[in-house]
Amino acid sequence: MSAPESLTIRRPDDWHLHLRDGPILRAVVGYTARQFARAIVMPNLVPPVVATAEIAAYRDRILAALPDGARFTPLMTAYLTDNIDPDDLAQGHADGVITAAKLYPAGATTNSDRGVTDIRKIDAALARMAEIGMPLLVHGEVTHGHVDIFDREAVFIEEVLKPLMDRQPDLKIVLEHITTAEAVAAVEGGGARIAATVTPHHLLINRTDLFRGGVRPHLYCLPIAKRERHRQAVRAFATSGQSRVFLGTDSAPHPIAEKESACGCAGIFSAPSALELYAEAFEEDGVLDRLEAFASLNGPAFYGLPVNQETVTLTRAPLNVDGPITIDADTAILPFRSGETLRWRLS
Ligand code: DOR
Ligand code: ZN
């Protein structure tokens, strides 16, 4: 059978996205809205969005930043802190303002200082979320200084995730941006209540790529890319056709000056060509026919939301990924694979 020249699928959603605020929000949101019908928007602003009123105001700023004619729905998340108010969370969920809540272990990543210092401190909120069917989105890394950065996800699964799943058997969990064979096993073996998102970059790069010919700050993200065996495990899972794994770009824009720095920020900005990047990986593995489930069906099924009615078409045609995106005279953002040519293009 010859390779297809085009692929039409239900319009996809991005189940893990950073949009930021202000000028960066206005510069990046159009890239996501062009490809995706909905996105789960991360709450790690400075300061983080914690309370329902702050989350509703952030949602309105996102809607106001959309290009004219965009058809895009931001699905909002609450940033869990040690002092999260379970009543406010439940009310925000009941009112349709908050879709899910995000667990950042304090210090795990960008803007996580106000994250949770000990998961037992939010037991009441987690019990309430289980009761009302509100999913917990997890940045699955421990933060202890003595744990090697490449082991942080695997240690989190043993020390935090598995005990949590035992304590809260009804809590729905999305283990975000998985990077290890251990995460794949935990999700595969965890039953219907747990799912994973996978980023395009974790399908395409391993930790050696971070140092190919010199240090590559634009490939630095958290969780950090792991060794090749783990990339292969994550990729096999994402492309397997299993329904509890779906698309979440973790597209995370940072100004170039903050990436190319003595202490560069974690985050890879993939929004401009996200779907095309996933298509490359699925095609390489000979399973383009499974892209639609991963990108457009599995996420809604897990979240209990309708599938999008519209379709999008990918065409086999060279796509040049544009260079830096200018924000203002001093600020620009470099997209993942910028300057390179991809094989698929969204019509
Ligand atoms: O690489 C990352 N960047 N990982 C995260 O968890 C956060 C994100 C960001 O906000 O920049
Ligand atoms: Zn993220």
Short mmCIF file of C-alpha atoms and ligand atoms in Angstrom, two decimals:
data_model
loop_
_atom_site.label_atom_id
_atom_site.label_comp_id
_atom_site.label_asym_id
_atom_site.label_seq_id
_atom_site.Cartn_x
_atom_site.Cartn_y
_atom_site.Cartn_z
CA MET A 1 0.00 0.00 0.00
CA SER A 2 1.45 3.39 -0.94
CA ALA A 3 1.77 6.10 1.69
CA PRO A 4 -1.22 8.46 1.84
CA GLU A 5 -0.84 11.97 0.45
CA SER A 6 -3.32 13.47 2.88
CA LEU A 7 -5.02 12.65 6.13
CA THR A 8 -8.32 14.07 7.36
CA ILE A 9 -9.11 13.72 11.05
CA ARG A 10 -11.48 15.24 13.57
CA ARG A 11 -10.16 18.58 14.74
CA PRO A 12 -7.68 17.85 17.55
CA ASP A 13 -7.31 19.30 21.06
CA ASP A 14 -4.16 20.07 23.05
CA TRP A 15 -4.51 18.61 26.54
CA HIS A 16 -1.49 20.47 28.03
CA LEU A 17 -0.51 23.97 27.00
CA HIS A 18 1.25 27.08 28.38
CA LEU A 19 -0.08 30.35 26.97
CA ARG A 20 1.44 32.84 29.46
CA ASP A 21 -0.07 36.33 29.68
CA GLY A 22 0.24 39.83 28.20
CA PRO A 23 2.30 40.29 25.01
CA ILE A 24 3.50 36.66 24.88
CA LEU A 25 -0.07 35.37 25.20
CA ARG A 26 -1.14 37.64 22.37
CA ALA A 27 1.78 36.47 20.19
CA VAL A 28 1.34 32.71 20.74
CA VAL A 29 -2.35 31.94 21.21
CA GLY A 30 -3.14 32.14 17.48
CA TYR A 31 -0.76 29.28 16.70
CA THR A 32 -2.67 26.95 18.97
CA ALA A 33 -6.11 28.22 17.93
CA ARG A 34 -5.25 27.58 14.28
CA GLN A 35 -4.68 23.86 14.95
CA PHE A 36 -6.69 22.95 18.01
CA ALA A 37 -10.34 23.37 18.99
CA ARG A 38 -9.65 23.30 22.73
CA ALA A 39 -6.65 23.28 25.01
CA ILE A 40 -6.08 22.59 28.68
CA VAL A 41 -4.33 25.79 29.75
CA MET A 42 -1.70 25.58 32.47
CA PRO A 43 -2.00 27.94 35.45
CA ASN A 44 1.71 28.55 36.24
CA LEU A 45 1.67 32.30 35.73
CA VAL A 46 3.47 34.72 38.04
CA PRO A 47 1.61 34.86 40.37
CA PRO A 48 -0.14 31.53 39.67
CA VAL A 49 -3.89 31.37 39.01
CA VAL A 50 -5.34 29.63 42.06
CA ALA A 51 -8.84 30.91 42.83
CA THR A 52 -11.85 30.61 40.54
CA ALA A 53 -12.15 34.38 40.10
CA GLU A 54 -8.51 34.63 38.95
CA ILE A 55 -8.98 31.69 36.61
CA ALA A 56 -12.11 33.23 35.05
CA ALA A 57 -10.25 36.52 34.53
CA TYR A 58 -7.34 34.68 32.88
CA ARG A 59 -9.77 32.81 30.60
CA ASP A 60 -11.25 36.16 29.54
CA ARG A 61 -7.78 37.56 28.74
CA ILE A 62 -7.12 34.49 26.56
CA LEU A 63 -10.41 34.93 24.71
CA ALA A 64 -9.65 38.63 24.18
CA ALA A 65 -6.22 37.76 22.76
CA LEU A 66 -7.58 35.39 20.09
CA PRO A 67 -7.25 36.45 16.45
CA ASP A 68 -10.49 37.51 14.77
CA GLY A 69 -12.61 34.56 13.71
CA ALA A 70 -10.73 32.00 15.80
CA ARG A 71 -12.80 29.06 17.01
CA PHE A 72 -11.02 28.01 20.17
CA THR A 73 -12.07 27.16 23.70
CA PRO A 74 -9.55 27.39 26.53
CA LEU A 75 -10.21 24.77 29.21
CA MET A 76 -8.94 26.25 32.44
CA THR A 77 -7.01 24.70 35.32
CA ALA A 78 -6.44 25.68 38.93
CA TYR A 79 -2.93 25.77 40.40
CA LEU A 80 -2.93 23.69 43.57
CA THR A 81 -1.17 25.18 46.59
CA ASP A 82 -0.81 23.89 50.15
CA ASN A 83 -3.71 26.21 51.09
CA ILE A 84 -6.07 25.46 48.21
CA ASP A 85 -9.71 25.99 49.16
CA PRO A 86 -11.67 22.79 48.27
CA ASP A 87 -14.99 24.70 48.26
CA ASP A 88 -13.77 27.29 45.77
CA LEU A 89 -12.34 24.52 43.59
CA ALA A 90 -15.61 22.57 43.63
CA GLN A 91 -17.66 25.70 42.94
CA GLY A 92 -15.41 26.70 40.03
CA HIS A 93 -15.80 23.22 38.60
CA ALA A 94 -19.58 23.21 39.07
CA ASP A 95 -19.80 26.62 37.37
CA GLY A 96 -17.87 25.34 34.36
CA VAL A 97 -14.93 27.70 34.93
CA ILE A 98 -12.34 25.07 35.96
CA THR A 99 -11.93 21.81 34.06
CA ALA A 100 -9.13 20.30 36.15
CA ALA A 101 -6.53 21.10 38.81
CA LYS A 102 -2.77 20.97 38.38
CA LEU A 103 -0.30 19.54 40.84
CA TYR A 104 3.12 21.15 40.64
CA PRO A 105 5.39 19.74 43.33
CA ALA A 106 6.96 22.94 44.77
CA GLY A 107 10.19 23.72 42.93
CA ALA A 108 9.71 21.06 40.23
CA THR A 109 9.67 23.41 37.25
CA THR A 110 9.01 26.91 35.85
CA ASN A 111 6.90 29.03 38.24
CA SER A 112 6.24 26.21 40.67
CA ASP A 113 7.50 27.93 43.84
CA ARG A 114 3.97 28.16 45.18
CA GLY A 115 3.24 24.54 44.32
CA VAL A 116 2.49 21.77 46.79
CA THR A 117 5.23 21.06 49.36
CA ASP A 118 3.74 17.75 50.54
CA ILE A 119 0.86 16.02 48.81
CA ARG A 120 -0.71 15.04 52.15
CA LYS A 121 -1.41 18.75 52.72
CA ILE A 122 -3.99 18.71 49.92
CA ASP A 123 -5.74 15.47 50.90
CA ALA A 124 -9.04 17.28 51.48
CA ALA A 125 -8.97 18.94 48.08
CA LEU A 126 -8.07 15.66 46.36
CA ALA A 127 -10.89 13.81 48.13
CA ARG A 128 -13.30 16.50 47.00
CA MET A 129 -12.03 16.30 43.42
CA ALA A 130 -12.54 12.52 43.43
CA GLU A 131 -16.09 13.05 44.66
CA ILE A 132 -17.02 15.53 41.92
CA GLY A 133 -15.08 13.82 39.11
CA MET A 134 -12.58 16.63 38.60
CA PRO A 135 -9.31 15.34 37.10
CA LEU A 136 -5.94 15.90 38.76
CA LEU A 137 -3.19 16.83 36.29
CA VAL A 138 0.21 15.84 37.58
CA HIS A 139 3.69 17.16 36.97
CA GLY A 140 5.24 13.85 38.00
CA GLU A 141 8.69 14.66 39.33
CA VAL A 142 10.12 14.67 42.83
CA THR A 143 12.20 17.66 43.75
CA HIS A 144 14.63 16.30 46.37
CA GLY A 145 18.13 17.57 45.59
CA HIS A 146 19.64 14.12 46.05
CA VAL A 147 17.55 12.50 43.30
CA ASP A 148 19.25 12.56 39.92
CA ILE A 149 17.33 14.73 37.44
CA PHE A 150 16.93 11.77 35.08
CA ASP A 151 15.32 9.68 37.85
CA ARG A 152 12.83 12.23 39.14
CA GLU A 153 9.84 10.90 37.24
CA ALA A 154 10.47 7.25 38.13
CA VAL A 155 10.96 8.12 41.82
CA PHE A 156 7.79 10.24 41.82
CA ILE A 157 5.79 7.30 40.50
CA GLU A 158 6.93 5.04 43.35
CA GLU A 159 6.95 7.58 46.18
CA VAL A 160 4.01 9.82 45.32
CA LEU A 161 1.81 8.58 42.49
CA LYS A 162 1.24 4.96 43.52
CA PRO A 163 0.46 5.78 47.17
CA LEU A 164 -1.87 8.55 45.97
CA MET A 165 -3.71 6.14 43.67
CA ASP A 166 -4.16 3.78 46.62
CA ARG A 167 -5.41 6.53 48.94
CA GLN A 168 -7.80 8.04 46.37
CA PRO A 169 -9.06 5.15 44.22
CA ASP A 170 -11.75 7.29 42.58
CA LEU A 171 -9.55 10.26 41.66
CA LYS A 172 -9.09 10.68 37.89
CA ILE A 173 -5.45 11.41 37.09
CA VAL A 174 -3.58 12.59 34.02
CA LEU A 175 0.15 11.98 34.28
CA GLU A 176 1.43 14.82 32.13
CA HIS A 177 4.27 14.83 29.58
CA ILE A 178 5.51 11.32 30.35
CA THR A 179 9.16 10.57 29.57
CA THR A 180 9.98 7.11 30.95
CA ALA A 181 9.20 3.42 30.60
CA GLU A 182 8.19 3.54 34.28
CA ALA A 183 5.51 6.13 33.51
CA VAL A 184 4.20 4.05 30.62
CA ALA A 185 3.93 1.01 32.89
CA ALA A 186 2.19 2.98 35.64
CA VAL A 187 -0.43 4.34 33.23
CA GLU A 188 -0.92 1.11 31.32
CA GLY A 189 -1.34 -0.85 34.52
CA GLY A 190 -3.30 1.83 36.37
CA GLY A 191 -6.75 1.13 34.95
CA ALA A 192 -9.43 3.41 33.52
CA ARG A 193 -8.89 6.21 36.06
CA ILE A 194 -5.43 7.23 34.81
CA ALA A 195 -4.19 8.53 31.46
CA ALA A 196 -1.05 10.20 30.10
CA THR A 197 -0.22 13.05 27.77
CA VAL A 198 2.81 12.92 25.48
CA THR A 199 4.60 15.91 23.96
CA PRO A 200 5.92 16.02 20.39
CA HIS A 201 9.46 16.64 21.60
CA HIS A 202 9.50 13.61 23.88
CA LEU A 203 8.53 11.49 20.86
CA LEU A 204 11.37 12.97 18.80
CA ILE A 205 14.39 13.71 21.02
CA ASN A 206 16.41 11.87 23.64
CA ARG A 207 18.89 13.22 26.18
CA THR A 208 21.82 12.87 23.79
CA ASP A 209 20.13 15.38 21.49
CA LEU A 210 20.42 17.96 24.28
CA PHE A 211 24.20 17.85 23.86
CA ARG A 212 24.58 17.16 20.14
CA GLY A 213 27.58 19.24 19.06
CA GLY A 214 27.24 21.43 22.17
CA VAL A 215 24.61 22.30 24.73
CA ARG A 216 21.18 22.93 23.17
CA PRO A 217 19.21 25.18 25.49
CA HIS A 218 16.16 25.18 23.23
CA LEU A 219 15.77 21.43 23.81
CA TYR A 220 15.79 21.82 27.59
CA CYS A 221 12.45 21.16 29.22
CA LEU A 222 11.09 19.46 32.31
CA PRO A 223 10.74 16.58 32.68
CA ILE A 224 14.06 16.48 30.83
CA ALA A 225 14.37 14.16 27.82
CA LYS A 226 15.61 10.73 28.88
CA ARG A 227 17.80 8.07 27.29
CA GLU A 228 16.81 6.46 23.99
CA ARG A 229 15.26 3.36 25.54
CA HIS A 230 12.75 5.57 27.36
CA ARG A 231 11.95 7.65 24.27
CA GLN A 232 11.17 4.41 22.46
CA ALA A 233 8.92 3.18 25.29
CA VAL A 234 6.97 6.45 25.38
CA ARG A 235 6.69 6.51 21.61
CA ALA A 236 5.53 2.90 21.39
CA PHE A 237 2.85 3.69 23.97
CA ALA A 238 1.71 6.90 22.25
CA THR A 239 1.42 5.20 18.87
CA SER A 240 0.00 1.91 20.22
CA GLY A 241 -3.65 2.73 19.79
CA GLN A 242 -4.23 2.45 23.57
CA SER A 243 -7.00 4.89 24.48
CA ARG A 244 -5.53 6.27 27.71
CA VAL A 245 -2.77 8.28 26.06
CA PHE A 246 -3.32 11.50 24.17
CA LEU A 247 -1.87 14.68 22.74
CA GLY A 248 -0.51 17.36 25.09
CA THR A 249 2.17 19.56 23.57
CA ASP A 250 3.43 21.25 26.76
CA SER A 251 4.27 24.06 24.34
CA ALA A 252 6.01 26.51 26.69
CA PRO A 253 7.28 29.78 25.21
CA HIS A 254 10.23 31.57 26.81
CA PRO A 255 12.10 34.61 25.42
CA ILE A 256 15.28 33.54 23.61
CA ALA A 257 17.39 35.54 26.08
CA GLU A 258 16.00 33.46 28.93
CA LYS A 259 16.73 30.19 27.13
CA GLU A 260 20.23 31.14 25.95
CA SER A 261 21.45 32.11 29.38
CA ALA A 262 23.81 30.95 32.14
CA CYS A 263 20.68 29.54 33.80
CA GLY A 264 18.33 28.80 30.93
CA CYS A 265 14.61 28.28 31.45
CA ALA A 266 12.90 24.92 30.89
CA GLY A 267 10.34 24.82 28.12
CA ILE A 268 9.99 24.01 24.41
CA PHE A 269 7.72 26.08 22.19
CA SER A 270 6.12 23.70 19.69
CA ALA A 271 2.73 25.30 19.03
CA PRO A 272 3.41 26.58 15.47
CA SER A 273 3.80 23.06 14.02
CA ALA A 274 2.56 20.77 16.75
CA LEU A 275 0.24 18.53 14.75
CA GLU A 276 2.78 18.20 11.94
CA LEU A 277 5.43 17.07 14.44
CA TYR A 278 3.17 14.35 15.81
CA ALA A 279 2.29 13.30 12.25
CA GLU A 280 5.99 12.76 11.51
CA ALA A 281 6.36 10.41 14.46
CA PHE A 282 3.20 8.43 13.70
CA GLU A 283 4.16 8.13 10.03
CA GLU A 284 7.69 6.97 10.87
CA ASP A 285 6.13 4.21 12.96
CA GLY A 286 3.74 3.28 10.14
CA VAL A 287 0.62 4.11 12.15
CA LEU A 288 -0.71 7.37 10.73
CA ASP A 289 -4.15 5.76 10.97
CA ARG A 290 -3.82 5.99 14.77
CA LEU A 291 -3.09 9.73 14.87
CA GLU A 292 -6.77 10.68 15.02
CA ALA A 293 -7.43 8.67 18.18
CA PHE A 294 -4.36 10.11 19.89
CA ALA A 295 -5.00 13.70 18.80
CA SER A 296 -8.77 13.98 18.67
CA LEU A 297 -10.64 11.10 20.35
CA ASN A 298 -8.84 9.76 23.42
CA GLY A 299 -8.61 13.08 25.28
CA PRO A 300 -12.33 13.93 25.05
CA ALA A 301 -13.19 10.36 26.04
CA PHE A 302 -11.09 10.57 29.21
CA TYR A 303 -12.33 14.05 30.15
CA GLY A 304 -15.94 13.13 29.35
CA LEU A 305 -16.25 15.87 26.72
CA PRO A 306 -17.73 15.68 23.21
CA VAL A 307 -15.49 14.99 20.24
CA ASN A 308 -15.07 17.98 17.91
CA GLN A 309 -17.38 17.89 14.89
CA GLU A 310 -15.10 19.74 12.46
CA THR A 311 -12.24 18.05 10.63
CA VAL A 312 -8.73 19.17 9.64
CA THR A 313 -6.59 17.89 6.78
CA LEU A 314 -2.86 17.24 6.82
CA THR A 315 -1.21 17.15 3.41
CA ARG A 316 2.12 15.62 2.55
CA ALA A 317 4.00 18.79 1.59
CA PRO A 318 7.17 20.44 2.92
CA LEU A 319 6.58 22.76 5.85
CA ASN A 320 9.36 25.19 6.69
CA VAL A 321 9.22 25.96 10.40
CA ASP A 322 9.66 29.69 10.73
CA GLY A 323 12.41 31.32 12.71
CA PRO A 324 12.10 33.51 15.76
CA ILE A 325 8.70 35.02 16.48
CA THR A 326 9.10 38.65 17.46
CA ILE A 327 7.25 39.83 20.54
CA ASP A 328 8.75 43.32 20.80
CA ALA A 329 12.04 45.08 20.08
CA ASP A 330 13.85 43.11 22.80
CA THR A 331 11.96 39.82 22.89
CA ALA A 332 11.64 36.90 20.51
CA ILE A 333 10.73 33.21 20.85
CA LEU A 334 12.26 30.34 18.93
CA PRO A 335 9.91 27.51 17.89
CA PHE A 336 10.97 23.87 18.12
CA ARG A 337 12.58 22.69 14.83
CA SER A 338 12.76 26.28 13.61
CA GLY A 339 14.72 26.52 10.34
CA GLU A 340 13.98 22.87 9.54
CA THR A 341 11.54 21.35 7.06
CA LEU A 342 8.79 18.99 8.15
CA ARG A 343 7.01 16.48 5.90
CA TRP A 344 3.39 17.31 6.70
CA ARG A 345 1.44 20.51 6.56
CA LEU A 346 -1.92 21.40 7.99
CA SER A 347 -4.09 22.77 5.18
O1 DOR B 1 9.70 22.51 30.43
C1 DOR B 1 8.75 22.93 31.05
N1 DOR B 1 8.28 24.19 30.90
N2 DOR B 1 8.15 22.12 31.93
C2 DOR B 1 7.20 22.56 32.74
O2 DOR B 1 6.74 21.77 33.54
C3 DOR B 1 6.78 23.96 32.75
C4 DOR B 1 7.05 24.60 31.47
C5 DOR B 1 6.97 26.12 31.53
O3 DOR B 1 6.03 26.65 32.10
O4 DOR B 1 7.85 26.76 30.95
ZN ZN B 2 3.70 22.04 31.16
#
